[in-house]
mmCIF file of C-alpha atoms in Angstrom:
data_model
loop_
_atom_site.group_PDB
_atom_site.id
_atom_site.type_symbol
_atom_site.label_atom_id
_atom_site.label_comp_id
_atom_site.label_asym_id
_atom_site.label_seq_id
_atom_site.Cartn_x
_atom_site.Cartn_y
_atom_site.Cartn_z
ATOM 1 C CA UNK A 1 -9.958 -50.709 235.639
ATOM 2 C CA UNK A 2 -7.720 -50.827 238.793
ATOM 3 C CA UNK A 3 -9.198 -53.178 241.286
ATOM 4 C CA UNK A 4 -8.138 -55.038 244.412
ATOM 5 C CA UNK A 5 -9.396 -58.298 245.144
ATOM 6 C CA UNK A 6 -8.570 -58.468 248.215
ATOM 7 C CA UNK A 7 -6.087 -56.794 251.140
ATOM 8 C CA UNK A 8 -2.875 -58.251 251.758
ATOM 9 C CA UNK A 9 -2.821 -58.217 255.269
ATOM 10 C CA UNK A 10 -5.512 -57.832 258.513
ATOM 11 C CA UNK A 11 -4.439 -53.900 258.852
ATOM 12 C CA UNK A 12 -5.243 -52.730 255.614
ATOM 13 C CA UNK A 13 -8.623 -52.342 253.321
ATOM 14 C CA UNK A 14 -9.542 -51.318 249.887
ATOM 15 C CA UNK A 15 -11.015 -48.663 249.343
ATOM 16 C CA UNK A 16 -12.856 -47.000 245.863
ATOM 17 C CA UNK A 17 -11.673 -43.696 244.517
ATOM 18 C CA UNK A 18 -15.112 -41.712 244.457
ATOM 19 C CA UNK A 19 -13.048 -38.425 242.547
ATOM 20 C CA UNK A 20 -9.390 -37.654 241.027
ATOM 21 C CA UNK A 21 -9.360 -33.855 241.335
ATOM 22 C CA UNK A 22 -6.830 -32.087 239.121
ATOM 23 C CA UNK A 23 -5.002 -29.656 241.561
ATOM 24 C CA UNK A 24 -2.300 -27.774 238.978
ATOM 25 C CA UNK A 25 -0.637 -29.062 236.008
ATOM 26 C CA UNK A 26 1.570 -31.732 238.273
ATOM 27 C CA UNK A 27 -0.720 -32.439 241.298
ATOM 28 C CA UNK A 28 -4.049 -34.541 241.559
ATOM 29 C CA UNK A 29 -6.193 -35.282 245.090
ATOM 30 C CA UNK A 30 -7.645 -38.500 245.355
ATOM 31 C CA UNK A 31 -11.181 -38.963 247.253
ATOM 32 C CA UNK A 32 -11.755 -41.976 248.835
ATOM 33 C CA UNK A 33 -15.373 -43.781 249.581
ATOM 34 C CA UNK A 34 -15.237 -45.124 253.397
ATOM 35 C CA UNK A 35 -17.971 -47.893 254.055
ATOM 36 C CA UNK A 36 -19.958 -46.881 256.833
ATOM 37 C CA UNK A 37 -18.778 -50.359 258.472
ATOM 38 C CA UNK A 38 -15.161 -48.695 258.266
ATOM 39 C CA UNK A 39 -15.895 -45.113 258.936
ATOM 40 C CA UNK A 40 -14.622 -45.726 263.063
ATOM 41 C CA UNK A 41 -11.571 -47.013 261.241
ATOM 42 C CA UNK A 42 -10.676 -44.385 259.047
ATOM 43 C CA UNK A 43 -11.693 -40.976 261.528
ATOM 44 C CA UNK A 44 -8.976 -38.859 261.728
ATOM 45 C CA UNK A 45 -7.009 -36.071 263.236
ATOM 46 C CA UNK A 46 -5.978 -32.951 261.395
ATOM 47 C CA UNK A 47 -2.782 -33.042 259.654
ATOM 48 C CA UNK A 48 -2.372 -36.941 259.768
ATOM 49 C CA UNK A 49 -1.765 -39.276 256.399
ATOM 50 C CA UNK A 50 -2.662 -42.626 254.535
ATOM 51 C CA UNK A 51 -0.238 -45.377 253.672
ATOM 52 C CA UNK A 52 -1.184 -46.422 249.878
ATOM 53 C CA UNK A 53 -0.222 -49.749 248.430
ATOM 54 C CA UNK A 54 0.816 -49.071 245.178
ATOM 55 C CA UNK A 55 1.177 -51.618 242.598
ATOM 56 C CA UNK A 56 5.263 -52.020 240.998
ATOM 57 C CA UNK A 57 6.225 -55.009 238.404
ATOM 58 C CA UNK A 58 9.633 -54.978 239.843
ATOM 59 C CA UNK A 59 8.623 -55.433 242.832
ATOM 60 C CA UNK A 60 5.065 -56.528 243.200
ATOM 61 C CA UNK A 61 4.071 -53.017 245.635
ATOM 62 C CA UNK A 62 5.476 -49.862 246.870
ATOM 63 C CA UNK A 63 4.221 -48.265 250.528
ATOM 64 C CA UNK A 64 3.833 -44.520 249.890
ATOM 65 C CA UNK A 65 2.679 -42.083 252.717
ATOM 66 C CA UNK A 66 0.514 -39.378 251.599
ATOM 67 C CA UNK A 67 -1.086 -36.137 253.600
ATOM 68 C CA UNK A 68 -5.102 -35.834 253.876
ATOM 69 C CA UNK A 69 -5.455 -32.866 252.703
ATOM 70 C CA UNK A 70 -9.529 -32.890 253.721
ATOM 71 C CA UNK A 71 -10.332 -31.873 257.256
ATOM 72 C CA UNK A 72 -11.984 -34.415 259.441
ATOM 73 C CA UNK A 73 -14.467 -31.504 260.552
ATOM 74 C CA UNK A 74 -15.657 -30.118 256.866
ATOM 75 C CA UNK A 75 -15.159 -32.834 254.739
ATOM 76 C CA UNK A 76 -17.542 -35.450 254.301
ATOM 77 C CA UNK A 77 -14.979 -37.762 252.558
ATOM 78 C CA UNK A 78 -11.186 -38.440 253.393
ATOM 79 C CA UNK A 79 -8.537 -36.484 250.302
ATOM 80 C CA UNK A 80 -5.143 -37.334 249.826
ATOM 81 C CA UNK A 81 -3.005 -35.210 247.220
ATOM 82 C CA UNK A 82 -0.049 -36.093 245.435
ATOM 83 C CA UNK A 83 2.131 -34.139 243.706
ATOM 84 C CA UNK A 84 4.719 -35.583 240.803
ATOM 85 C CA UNK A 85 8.309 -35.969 241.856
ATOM 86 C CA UNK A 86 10.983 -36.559 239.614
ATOM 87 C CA UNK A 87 12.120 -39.855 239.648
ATOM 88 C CA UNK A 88 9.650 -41.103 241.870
ATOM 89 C CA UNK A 89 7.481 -43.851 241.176
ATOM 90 C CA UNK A 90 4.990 -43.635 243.563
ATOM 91 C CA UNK A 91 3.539 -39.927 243.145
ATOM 92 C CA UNK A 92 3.878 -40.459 239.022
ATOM 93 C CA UNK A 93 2.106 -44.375 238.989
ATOM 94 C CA UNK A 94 -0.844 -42.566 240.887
ATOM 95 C CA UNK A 95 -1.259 -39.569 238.833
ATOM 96 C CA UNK A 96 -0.969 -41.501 235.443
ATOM 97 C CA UNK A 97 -3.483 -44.345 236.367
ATOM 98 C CA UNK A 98 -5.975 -43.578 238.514
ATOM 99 C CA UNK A 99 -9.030 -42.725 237.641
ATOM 100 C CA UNK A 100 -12.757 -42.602 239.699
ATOM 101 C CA UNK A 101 -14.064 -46.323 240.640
ATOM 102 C CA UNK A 102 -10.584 -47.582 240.817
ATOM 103 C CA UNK A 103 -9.684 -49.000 243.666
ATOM 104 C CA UNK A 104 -6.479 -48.278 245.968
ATOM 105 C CA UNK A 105 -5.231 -50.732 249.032
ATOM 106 C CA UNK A 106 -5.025 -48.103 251.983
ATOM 107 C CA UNK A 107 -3.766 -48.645 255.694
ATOM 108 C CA UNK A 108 -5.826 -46.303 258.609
ATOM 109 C CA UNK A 109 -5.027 -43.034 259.051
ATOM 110 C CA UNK A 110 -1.884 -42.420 261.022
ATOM 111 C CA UNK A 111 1.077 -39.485 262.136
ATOM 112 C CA UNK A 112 1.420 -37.452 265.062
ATOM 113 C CA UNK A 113 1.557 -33.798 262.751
ATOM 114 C CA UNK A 114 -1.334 -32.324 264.681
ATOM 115 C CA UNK A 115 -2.285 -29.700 266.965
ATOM 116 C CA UNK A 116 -3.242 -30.258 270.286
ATOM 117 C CA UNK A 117 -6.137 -27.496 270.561
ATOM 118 C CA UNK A 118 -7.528 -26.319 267.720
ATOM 119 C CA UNK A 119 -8.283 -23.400 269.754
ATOM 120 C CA UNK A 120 -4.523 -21.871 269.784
ATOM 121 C CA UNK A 121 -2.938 -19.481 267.380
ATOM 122 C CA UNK A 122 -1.091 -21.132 264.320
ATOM 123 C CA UNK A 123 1.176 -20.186 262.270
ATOM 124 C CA UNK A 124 1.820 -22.242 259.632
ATOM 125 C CA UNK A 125 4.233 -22.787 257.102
ATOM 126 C CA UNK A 126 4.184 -25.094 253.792
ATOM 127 C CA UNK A 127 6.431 -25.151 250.287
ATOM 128 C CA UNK A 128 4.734 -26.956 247.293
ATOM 129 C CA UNK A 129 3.205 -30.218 248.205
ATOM 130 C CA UNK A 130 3.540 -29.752 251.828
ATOM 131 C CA UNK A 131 0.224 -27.684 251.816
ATOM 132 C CA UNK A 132 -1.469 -31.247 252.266
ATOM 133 C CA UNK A 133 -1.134 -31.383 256.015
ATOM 134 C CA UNK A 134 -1.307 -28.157 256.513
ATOM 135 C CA UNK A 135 -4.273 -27.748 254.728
ATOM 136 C CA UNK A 136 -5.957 -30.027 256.639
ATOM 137 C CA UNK A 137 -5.029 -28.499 260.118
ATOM 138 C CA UNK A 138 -5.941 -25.147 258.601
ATOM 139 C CA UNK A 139 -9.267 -25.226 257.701
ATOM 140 C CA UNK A 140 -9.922 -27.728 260.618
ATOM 141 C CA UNK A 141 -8.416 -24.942 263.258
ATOM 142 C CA UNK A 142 -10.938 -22.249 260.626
ATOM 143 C CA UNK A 143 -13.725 -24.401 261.233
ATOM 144 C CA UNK A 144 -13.861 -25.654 264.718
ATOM 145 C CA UNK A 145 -10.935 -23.032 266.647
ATOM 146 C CA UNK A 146 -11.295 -19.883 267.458
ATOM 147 C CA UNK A 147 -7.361 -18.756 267.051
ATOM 148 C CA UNK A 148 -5.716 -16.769 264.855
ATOM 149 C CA UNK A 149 -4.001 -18.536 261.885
ATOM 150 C CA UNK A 150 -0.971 -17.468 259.685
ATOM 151 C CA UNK A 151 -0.475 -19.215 256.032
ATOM 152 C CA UNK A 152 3.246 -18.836 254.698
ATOM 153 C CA UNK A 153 3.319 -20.976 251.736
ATOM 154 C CA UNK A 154 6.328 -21.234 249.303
ATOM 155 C CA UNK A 155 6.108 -22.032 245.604
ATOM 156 C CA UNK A 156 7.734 -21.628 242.579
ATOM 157 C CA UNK A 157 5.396 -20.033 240.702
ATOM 158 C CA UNK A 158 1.659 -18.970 240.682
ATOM 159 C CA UNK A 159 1.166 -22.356 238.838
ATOM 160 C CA UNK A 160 2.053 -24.328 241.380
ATOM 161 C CA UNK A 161 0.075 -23.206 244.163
ATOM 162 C CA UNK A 162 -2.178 -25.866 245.282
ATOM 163 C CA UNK A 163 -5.123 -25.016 246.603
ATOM 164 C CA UNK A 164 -4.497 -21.807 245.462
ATOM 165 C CA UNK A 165 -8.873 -20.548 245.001
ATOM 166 C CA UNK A 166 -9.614 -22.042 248.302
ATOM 167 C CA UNK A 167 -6.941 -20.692 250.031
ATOM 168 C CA UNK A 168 -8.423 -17.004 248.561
ATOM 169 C CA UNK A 169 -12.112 -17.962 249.424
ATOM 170 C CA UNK A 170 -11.081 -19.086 252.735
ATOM 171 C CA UNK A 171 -9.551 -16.047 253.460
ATOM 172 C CA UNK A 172 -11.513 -13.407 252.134
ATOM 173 C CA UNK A 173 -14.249 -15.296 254.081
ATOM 174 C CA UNK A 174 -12.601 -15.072 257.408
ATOM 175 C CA UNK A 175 -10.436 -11.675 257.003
ATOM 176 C CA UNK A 176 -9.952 -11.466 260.602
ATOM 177 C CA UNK A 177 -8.642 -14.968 261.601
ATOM 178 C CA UNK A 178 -6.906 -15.916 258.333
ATOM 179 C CA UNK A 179 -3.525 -14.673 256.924
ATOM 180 C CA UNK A 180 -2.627 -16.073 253.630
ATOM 181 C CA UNK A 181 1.201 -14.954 252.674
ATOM 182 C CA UNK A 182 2.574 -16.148 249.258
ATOM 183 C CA UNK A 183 5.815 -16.633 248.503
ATOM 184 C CA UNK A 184 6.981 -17.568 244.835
ATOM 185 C CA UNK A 185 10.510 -18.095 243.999
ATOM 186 C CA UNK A 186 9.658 -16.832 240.238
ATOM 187 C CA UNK A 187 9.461 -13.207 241.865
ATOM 188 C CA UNK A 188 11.105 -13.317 244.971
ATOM 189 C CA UNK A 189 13.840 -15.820 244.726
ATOM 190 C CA UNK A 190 14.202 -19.100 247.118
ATOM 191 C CA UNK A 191 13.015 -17.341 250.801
ATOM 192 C CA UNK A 192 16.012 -17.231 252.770
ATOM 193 C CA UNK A 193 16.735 -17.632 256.626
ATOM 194 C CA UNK A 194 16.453 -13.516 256.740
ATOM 195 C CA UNK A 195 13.514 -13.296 254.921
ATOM 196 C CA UNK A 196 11.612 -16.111 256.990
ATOM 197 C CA UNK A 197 12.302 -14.544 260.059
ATOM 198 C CA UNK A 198 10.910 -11.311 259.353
ATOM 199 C CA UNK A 199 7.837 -12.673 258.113
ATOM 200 C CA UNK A 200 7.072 -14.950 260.971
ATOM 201 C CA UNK A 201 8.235 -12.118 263.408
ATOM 202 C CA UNK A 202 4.952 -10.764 264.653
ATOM 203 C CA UNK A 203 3.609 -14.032 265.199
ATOM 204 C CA UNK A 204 6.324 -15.214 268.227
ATOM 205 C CA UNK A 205 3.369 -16.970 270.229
ATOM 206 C CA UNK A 206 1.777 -18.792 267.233
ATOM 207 C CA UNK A 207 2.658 -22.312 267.520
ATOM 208 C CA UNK A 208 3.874 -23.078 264.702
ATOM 209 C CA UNK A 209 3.579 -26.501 262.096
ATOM 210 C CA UNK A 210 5.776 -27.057 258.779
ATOM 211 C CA UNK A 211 5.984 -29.417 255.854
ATOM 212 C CA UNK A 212 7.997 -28.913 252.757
ATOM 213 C CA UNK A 213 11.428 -30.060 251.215
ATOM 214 C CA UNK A 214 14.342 -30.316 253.702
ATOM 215 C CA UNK A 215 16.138 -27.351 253.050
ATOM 216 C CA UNK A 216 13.222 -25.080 253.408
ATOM 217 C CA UNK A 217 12.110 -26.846 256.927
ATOM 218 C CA UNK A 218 15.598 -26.207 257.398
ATOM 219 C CA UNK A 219 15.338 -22.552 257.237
ATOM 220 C CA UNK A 220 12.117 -22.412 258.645
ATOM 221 C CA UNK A 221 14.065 -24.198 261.944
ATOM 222 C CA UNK A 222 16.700 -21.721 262.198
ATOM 223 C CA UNK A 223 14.479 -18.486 261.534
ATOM 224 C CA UNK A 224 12.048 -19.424 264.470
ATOM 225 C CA UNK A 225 14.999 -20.169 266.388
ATOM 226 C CA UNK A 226 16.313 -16.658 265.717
ATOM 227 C CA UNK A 227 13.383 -14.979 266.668
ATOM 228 C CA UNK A 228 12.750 -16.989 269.782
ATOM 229 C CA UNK A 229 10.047 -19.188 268.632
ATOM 230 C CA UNK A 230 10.651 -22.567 271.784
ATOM 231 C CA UNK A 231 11.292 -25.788 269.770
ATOM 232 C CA UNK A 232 8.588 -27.551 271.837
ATOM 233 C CA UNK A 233 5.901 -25.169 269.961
ATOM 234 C CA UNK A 234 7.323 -25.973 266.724
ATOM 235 C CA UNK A 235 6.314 -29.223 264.932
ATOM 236 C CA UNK A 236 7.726 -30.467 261.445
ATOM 237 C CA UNK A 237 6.432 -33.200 259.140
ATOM 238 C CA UNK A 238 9.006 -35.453 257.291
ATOM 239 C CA UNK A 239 8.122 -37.956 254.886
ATOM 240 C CA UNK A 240 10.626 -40.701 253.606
ATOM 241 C CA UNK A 241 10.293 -43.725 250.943
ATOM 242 C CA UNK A 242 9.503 -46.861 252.836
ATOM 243 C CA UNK A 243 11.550 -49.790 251.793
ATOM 244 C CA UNK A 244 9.343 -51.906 253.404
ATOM 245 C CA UNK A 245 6.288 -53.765 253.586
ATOM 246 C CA UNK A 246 3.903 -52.203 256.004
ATOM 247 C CA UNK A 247 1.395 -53.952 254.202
ATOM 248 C CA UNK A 248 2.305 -57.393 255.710
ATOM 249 C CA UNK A 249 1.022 -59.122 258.832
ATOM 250 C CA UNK A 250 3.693 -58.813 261.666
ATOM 251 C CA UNK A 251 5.185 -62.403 262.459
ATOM 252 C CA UNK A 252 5.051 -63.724 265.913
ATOM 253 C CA UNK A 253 7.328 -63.116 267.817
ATOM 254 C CA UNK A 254 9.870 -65.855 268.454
ATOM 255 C CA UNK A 255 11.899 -65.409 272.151
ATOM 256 C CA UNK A 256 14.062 -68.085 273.301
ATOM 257 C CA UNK A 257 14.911 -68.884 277.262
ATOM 258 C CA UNK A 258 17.626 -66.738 277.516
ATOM 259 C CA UNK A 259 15.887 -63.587 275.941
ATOM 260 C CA UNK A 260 12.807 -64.326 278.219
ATOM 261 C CA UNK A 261 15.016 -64.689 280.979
ATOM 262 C CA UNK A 262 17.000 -61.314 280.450
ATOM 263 C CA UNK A 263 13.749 -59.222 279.309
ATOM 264 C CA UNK A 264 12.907 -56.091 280.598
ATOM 265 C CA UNK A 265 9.689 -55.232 282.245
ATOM 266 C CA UNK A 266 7.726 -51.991 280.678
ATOM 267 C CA UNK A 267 4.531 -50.330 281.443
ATOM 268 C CA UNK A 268 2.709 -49.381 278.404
ATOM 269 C CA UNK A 269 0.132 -46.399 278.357
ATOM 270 C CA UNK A 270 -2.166 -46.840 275.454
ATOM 271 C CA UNK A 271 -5.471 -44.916 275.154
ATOM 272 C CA UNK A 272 -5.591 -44.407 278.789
ATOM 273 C CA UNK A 273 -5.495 -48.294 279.727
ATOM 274 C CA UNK A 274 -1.829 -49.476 280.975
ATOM 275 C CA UNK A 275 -0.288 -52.631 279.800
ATOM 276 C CA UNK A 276 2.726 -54.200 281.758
ATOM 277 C CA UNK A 277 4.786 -56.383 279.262
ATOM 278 C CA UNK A 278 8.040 -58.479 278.711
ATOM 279 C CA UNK A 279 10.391 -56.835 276.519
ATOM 280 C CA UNK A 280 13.251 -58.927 275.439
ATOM 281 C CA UNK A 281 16.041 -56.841 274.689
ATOM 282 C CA UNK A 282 16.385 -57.916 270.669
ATOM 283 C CA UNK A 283 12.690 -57.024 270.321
ATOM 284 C CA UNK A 284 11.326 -53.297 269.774
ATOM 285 C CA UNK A 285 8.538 -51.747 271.708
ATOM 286 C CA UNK A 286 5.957 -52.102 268.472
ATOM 287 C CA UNK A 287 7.200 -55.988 267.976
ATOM 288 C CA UNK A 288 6.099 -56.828 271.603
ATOM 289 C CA UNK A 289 3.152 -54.793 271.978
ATOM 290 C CA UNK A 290 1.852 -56.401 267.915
ATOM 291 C CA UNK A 291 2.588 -59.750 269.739
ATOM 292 C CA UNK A 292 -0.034 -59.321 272.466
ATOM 293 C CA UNK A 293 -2.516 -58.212 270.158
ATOM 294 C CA UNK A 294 -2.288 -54.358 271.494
ATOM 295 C CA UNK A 295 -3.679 -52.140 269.042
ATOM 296 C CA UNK A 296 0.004 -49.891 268.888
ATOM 297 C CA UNK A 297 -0.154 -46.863 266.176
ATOM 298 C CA UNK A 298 2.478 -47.908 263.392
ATOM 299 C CA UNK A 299 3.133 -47.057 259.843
ATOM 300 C CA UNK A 300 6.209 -47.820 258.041
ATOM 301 C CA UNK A 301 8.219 -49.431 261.016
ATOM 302 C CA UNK A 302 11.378 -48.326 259.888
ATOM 303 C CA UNK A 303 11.746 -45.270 261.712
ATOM 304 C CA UNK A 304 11.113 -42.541 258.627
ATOM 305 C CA UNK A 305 7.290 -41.977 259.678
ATOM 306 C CA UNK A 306 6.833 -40.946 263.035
ATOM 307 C CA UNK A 307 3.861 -42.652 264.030
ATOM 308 C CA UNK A 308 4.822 -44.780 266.598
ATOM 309 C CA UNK A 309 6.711 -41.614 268.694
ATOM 310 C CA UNK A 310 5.983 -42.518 272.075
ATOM 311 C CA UNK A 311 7.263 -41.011 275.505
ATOM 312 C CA UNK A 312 9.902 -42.582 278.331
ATOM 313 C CA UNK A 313 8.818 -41.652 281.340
ATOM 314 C CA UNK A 314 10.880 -44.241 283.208
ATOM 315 C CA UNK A 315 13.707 -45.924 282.206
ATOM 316 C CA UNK A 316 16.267 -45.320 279.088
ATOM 317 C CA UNK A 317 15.979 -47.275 275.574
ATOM 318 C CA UNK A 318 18.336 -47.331 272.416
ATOM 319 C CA UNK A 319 17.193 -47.033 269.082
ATOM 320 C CA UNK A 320 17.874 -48.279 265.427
ATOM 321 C CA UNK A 321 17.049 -45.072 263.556
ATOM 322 C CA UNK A 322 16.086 -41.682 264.901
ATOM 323 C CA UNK A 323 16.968 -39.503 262.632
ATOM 324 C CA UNK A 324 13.398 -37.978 262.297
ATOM 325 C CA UNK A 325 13.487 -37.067 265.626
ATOM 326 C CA UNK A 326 15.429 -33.873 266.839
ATOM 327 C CA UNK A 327 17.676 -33.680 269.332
ATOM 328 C CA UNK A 328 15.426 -31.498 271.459
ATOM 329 C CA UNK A 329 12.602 -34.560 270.591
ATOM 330 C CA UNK A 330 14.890 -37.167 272.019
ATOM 331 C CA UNK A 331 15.949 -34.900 275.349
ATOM 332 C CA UNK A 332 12.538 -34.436 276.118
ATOM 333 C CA UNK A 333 11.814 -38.153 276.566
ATOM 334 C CA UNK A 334 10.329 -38.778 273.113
ATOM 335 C CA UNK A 335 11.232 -42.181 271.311
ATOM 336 C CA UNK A 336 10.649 -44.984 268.218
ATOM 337 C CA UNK A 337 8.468 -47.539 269.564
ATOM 338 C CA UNK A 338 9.247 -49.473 265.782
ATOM 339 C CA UNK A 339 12.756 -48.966 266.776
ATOM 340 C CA UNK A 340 13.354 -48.695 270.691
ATOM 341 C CA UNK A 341 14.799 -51.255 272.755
ATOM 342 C CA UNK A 342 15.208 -51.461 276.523
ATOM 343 C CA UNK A 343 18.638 -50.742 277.957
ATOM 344 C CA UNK A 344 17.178 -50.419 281.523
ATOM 345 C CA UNK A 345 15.549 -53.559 283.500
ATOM 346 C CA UNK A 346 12.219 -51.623 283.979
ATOM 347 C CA UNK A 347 10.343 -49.011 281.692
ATOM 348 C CA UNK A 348 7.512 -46.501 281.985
ATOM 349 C CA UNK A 349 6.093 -45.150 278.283
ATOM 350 C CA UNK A 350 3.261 -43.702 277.603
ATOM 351 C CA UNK A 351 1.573 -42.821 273.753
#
């Protein structure tokens, strides 16, 4: 049996598998038990993910990020599902090896992938395994909204569709809010730019969410664009392999004189409270607010997750990586805290 003695840093807990559900022939969802003691811990929003520590014997763990499928609002436990991906070692360890009463290392929920109001109209789109999120913010917006929501999921085959019976009992139960539109690449072919567009035409004032492989997010971006969907009502999840450790306890921070002397000065918004800080410039905005013992969402801090996207309000910074972030993201003020530093002498961000 797979079992965890005991977390490898103060973020993270273990947590018991209570089910491995067999989704299709390459995808399984994993149920978690959450302690009542950790249940404050471990709410979530719809369409946010868990951080799994997975175990490797070349290199002790992996970090994988996976999508709760399970809504926050129907589900009585949290569900991530994985999917098998070729090559990777991540998806394939956890579909090979675990089984119900194992135990999993897990960091709290995290991501920024969900609506704002549950109450506006959605339309959705999601090839193969990115049905997770999308799930969750679907039967979420079903369950506590009152908009109407659009499905268009990709796949290649009727196989493949995960999710597929409660997808149809979902929307045969709510005909009038719920639009379920299939598209297999077995019949139809890969969907193209053309084809994406004209589906997603009548629905120009959905806001709309995607998850799926880059080249159909990709074409997802450019139809909406053609039609004249705004890119601020248009929201994309991207998931990357973390070469690090988010596992590990941040080290204190170490500033000498000079950095001290030349640090910037930022107000932090946080959960409503505000937070003025030092920020030397060598430091990023997660670093110093970890250091002070501020309770900053973070995942991967390497810039591929998205958690830590934050807003400028005041002030300019420069970042390491920001290639998850759009152009239109960054021209609207949004930034890295994991990899932001100060390039002006005094700062305004909010989360």
């Amino acid at each position: 049996m797979t079992t965890v003695e005991v977390p490898h840093g103060s973020r993270s807990v273990v947590l018991r598998v209570a089910e491995v559900i067999t989704e299709t022939a390459d995808a399984r969802s994993l149920v978690f038990e959450v302690p009542s003691d950790l249940r404050e811990r471990f709410a979530y929003k719809p369409g946010q993910f868990l951080t799994l520590r997975i175990p490797s014997d070349r290199t002790g763990s992996v970090a994988r990020c996976y999508s709760l499928a399970s809504s926050p609002h129907t589900d009585d436990q949290p569900k991530v599902t994985v999917k098998r991906t070729e090559g990777g070692y991540g998806s394939n360890w956890l579909c090979d090896n675990i089984r119900a009463g194992h135990e999993l290392e897990v960091l709290p929920p995290s991501g920024v992938f969900t609506p704002a109001d549950l109450d506006e109209n959605l339309l959705l789109f999601a090839a193969g395994s990115g049905i997770t999120p999308v799930m969750s913010i679907l039967k979420s917006a079903i369950a506590r909204g009152t908009g109407r929501i659009v499905l268009i999921y990709a796949n290649r085959d009727p196989e493949s569709v995960i999710f597929a019976a409660e997808l149809r009992e979902l929307a045969d139960k709510h005909p009038q809010r719920l639009t379920v539109i299939h598209w297999l690449e077995q019949l139809q072919g890969l969907p193209s730019v053309a084809s994406l567009a004209a589906l997603s035409r009548p629905y120009t004032e959905h806001t709309a969410f995607l998850c799926g492989p880059k080249p159909f997010m990709d074409g997802v971006h450019q139809a909406l664009a053609e039609i004249g969907v705004p890119r601020n009502r248009t929201h994309a999840e991207i998931f990357n392999s973390l070469a690090g450790d988010p596992f590990a306890d941040q080290a204190p921070v170490e500033i000498s004189d000079e950095e001290a002397a030349d640090a910037a000065t930022v107000e932090v918004e946080l959960d409503g409270e505000v937070h003025e800080l030092k920020w030397p410039r060598k430091q990023t905005l997660v670093d110093i607010m970890l250091d002070k013992g501020l309770d900053v969402p973070y995942s991967c801090q390497e810039g591929e997750c998205g958690s830590c996207a934050c807003t400028v309000l005041e002030g300019k910074v420069e970042m390491d990586n920001s290639e998850i972030l759009d152009p239109e993201d960054i021209e609207n003020g949004y930034i890295l805290g994991c990899q932001a530093h100060p390039l002006t002498d005094r700062l305004r961000i909010q989360f």
